[in-house]
CSV table of C-alpha atoms in Angstrom, one decimal:
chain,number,residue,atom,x,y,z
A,1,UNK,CA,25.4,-30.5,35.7
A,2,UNK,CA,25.5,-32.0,32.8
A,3,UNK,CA,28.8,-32.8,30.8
A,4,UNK,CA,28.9,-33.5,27.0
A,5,UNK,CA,31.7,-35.4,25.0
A,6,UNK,CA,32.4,-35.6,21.3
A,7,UNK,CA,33.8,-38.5,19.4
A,8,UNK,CA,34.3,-40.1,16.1
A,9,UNK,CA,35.9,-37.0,14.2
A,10,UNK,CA,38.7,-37.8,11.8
A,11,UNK,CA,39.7,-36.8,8.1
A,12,UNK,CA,37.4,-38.7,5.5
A,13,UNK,CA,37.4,-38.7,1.8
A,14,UNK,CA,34.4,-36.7,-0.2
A,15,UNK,CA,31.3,-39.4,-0.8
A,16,UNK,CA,32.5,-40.8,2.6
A,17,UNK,CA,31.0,-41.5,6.0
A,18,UNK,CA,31.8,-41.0,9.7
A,19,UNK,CA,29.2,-41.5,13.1
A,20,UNK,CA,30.0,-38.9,15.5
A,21,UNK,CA,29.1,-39.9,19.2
A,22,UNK,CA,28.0,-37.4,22.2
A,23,UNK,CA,27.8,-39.1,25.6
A,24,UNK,CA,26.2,-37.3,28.5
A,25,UNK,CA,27.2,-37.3,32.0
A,26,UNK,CA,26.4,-35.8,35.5
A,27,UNK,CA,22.7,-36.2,34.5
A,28,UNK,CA,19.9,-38.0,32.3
A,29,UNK,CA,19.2,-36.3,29.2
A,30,UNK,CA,16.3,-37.9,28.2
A,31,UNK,CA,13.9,-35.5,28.8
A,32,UNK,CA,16.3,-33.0,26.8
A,33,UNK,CA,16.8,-31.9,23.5
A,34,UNK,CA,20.1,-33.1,21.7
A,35,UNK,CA,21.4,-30.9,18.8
A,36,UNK,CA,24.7,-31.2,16.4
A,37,UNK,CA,26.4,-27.8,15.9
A,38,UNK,CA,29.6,-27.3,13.4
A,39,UNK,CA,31.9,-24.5,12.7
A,40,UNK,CA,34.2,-24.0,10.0
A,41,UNK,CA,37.5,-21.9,10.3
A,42,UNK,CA,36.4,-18.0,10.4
A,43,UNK,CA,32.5,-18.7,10.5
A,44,UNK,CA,30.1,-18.7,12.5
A,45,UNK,CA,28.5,-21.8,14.4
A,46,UNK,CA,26.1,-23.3,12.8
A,47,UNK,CA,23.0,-25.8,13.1
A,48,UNK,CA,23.1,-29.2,12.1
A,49,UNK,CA,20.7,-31.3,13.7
A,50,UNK,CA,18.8,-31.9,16.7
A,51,UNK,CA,16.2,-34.2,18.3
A,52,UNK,CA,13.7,-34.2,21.1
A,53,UNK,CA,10.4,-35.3,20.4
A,54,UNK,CA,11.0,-34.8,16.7
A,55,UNK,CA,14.2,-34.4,14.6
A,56,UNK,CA,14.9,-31.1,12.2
A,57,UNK,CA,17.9,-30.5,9.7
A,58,UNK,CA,19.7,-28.0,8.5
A,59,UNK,CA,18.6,-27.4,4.7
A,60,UNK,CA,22.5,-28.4,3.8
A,61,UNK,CA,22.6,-31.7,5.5
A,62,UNK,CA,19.0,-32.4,5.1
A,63,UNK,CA,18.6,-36.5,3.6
A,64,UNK,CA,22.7,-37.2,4.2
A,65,UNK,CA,22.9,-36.9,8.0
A,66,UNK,CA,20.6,-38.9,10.4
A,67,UNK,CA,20.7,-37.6,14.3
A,68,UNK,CA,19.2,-40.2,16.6
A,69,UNK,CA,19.6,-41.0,20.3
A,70,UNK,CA,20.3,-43.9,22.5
A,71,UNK,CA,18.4,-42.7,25.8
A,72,UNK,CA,19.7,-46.3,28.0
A,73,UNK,CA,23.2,-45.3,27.1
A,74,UNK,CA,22.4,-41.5,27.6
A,75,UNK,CA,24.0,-40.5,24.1
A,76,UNK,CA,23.5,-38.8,21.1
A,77,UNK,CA,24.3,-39.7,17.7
A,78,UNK,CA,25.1,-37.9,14.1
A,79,UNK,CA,25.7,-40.4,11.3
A,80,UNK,CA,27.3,-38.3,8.2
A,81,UNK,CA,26.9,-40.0,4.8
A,82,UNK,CA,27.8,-38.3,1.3
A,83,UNK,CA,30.6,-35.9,3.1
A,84,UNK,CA,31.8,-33.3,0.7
A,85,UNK,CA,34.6,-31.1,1.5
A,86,UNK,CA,31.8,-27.6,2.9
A,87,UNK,CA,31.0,-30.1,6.0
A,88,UNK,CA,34.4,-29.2,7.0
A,89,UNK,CA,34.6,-28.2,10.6
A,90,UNK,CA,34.5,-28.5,14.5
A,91,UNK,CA,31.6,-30.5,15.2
A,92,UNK,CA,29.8,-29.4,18.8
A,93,UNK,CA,27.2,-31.8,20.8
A,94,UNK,CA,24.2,-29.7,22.7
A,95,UNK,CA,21.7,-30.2,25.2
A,96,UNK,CA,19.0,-28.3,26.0
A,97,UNK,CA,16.5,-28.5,29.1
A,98,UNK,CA,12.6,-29.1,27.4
A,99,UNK,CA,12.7,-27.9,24.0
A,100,UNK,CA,14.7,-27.9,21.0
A,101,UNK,CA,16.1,-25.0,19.1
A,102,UNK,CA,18.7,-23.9,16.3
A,103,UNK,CA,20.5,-21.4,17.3
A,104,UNK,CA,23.9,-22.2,19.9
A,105,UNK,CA,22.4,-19.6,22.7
A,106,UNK,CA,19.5,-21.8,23.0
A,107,UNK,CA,21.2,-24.3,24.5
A,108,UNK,CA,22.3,-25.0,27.9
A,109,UNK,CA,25.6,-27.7,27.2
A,110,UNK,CA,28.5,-27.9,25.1
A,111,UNK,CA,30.7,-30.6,24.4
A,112,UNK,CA,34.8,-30.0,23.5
A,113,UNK,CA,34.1,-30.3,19.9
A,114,UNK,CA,35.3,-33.5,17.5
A,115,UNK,CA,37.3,-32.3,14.1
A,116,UNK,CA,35.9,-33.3,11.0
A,117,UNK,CA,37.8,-33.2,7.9
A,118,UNK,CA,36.6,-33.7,4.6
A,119,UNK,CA,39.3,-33.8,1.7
A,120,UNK,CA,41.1,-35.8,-1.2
């Protein structure tokens, strides 16, 4: 129903910045919650952000990333400031129906994933 895709990935420098974009399809997500997930080679996915009627951080990202939403263009938004190279990874774009959560089986949509690199 709903489909999710990632953009603005690329290879940045540490102390640099890159906005990663989700846009929705196939449905409004307004009324969902949006969350940022990333995975580094041999871990785990992880949580980074989400937002529905408030937004919550992972402790790690917590005052460098900023998740917002843009519900007339039906898109989600991660802006990364202060990079270093441990935000390595496959960055995912969620949605869940009515509430919010941090952990990936929470939610209900997954975009492809957008690679972010972080290194000198």
């Amino acid at each position: 129903q709903v489909q999710l895709v990632e953009s603005g990935g690329g290879l940045v420098q540490p102390g640099g910045s890159l906005r990663l974009s989700c846009a929705a399809s196939g449905r409004a997500v307004n009324s969902y919650a949006m969350g940022w997930f990333r995975q580094a080679p041999g871990k785990e996915r992880e949580f980074v952000a989400a937002i529905a009627g408030i937004t919550n951080y992972a402790d790690s990202v917590k005052g460098r990333f900023t998740i917002s939403r843009d519900n007339a263009k039906n898109s989600a938004y991660l802006q990364m400031n202060s990079l270093n190279p441990e935000d390595t990874g496959v960055y995912y774009c969620a949605a869940r129906r009515f509430s919010s959560g941090v952990t990936p089986g929470e939610y209900d949509y997954w975009g492809q994933g957008t690679q972010v690199t972080v290194s000198s």
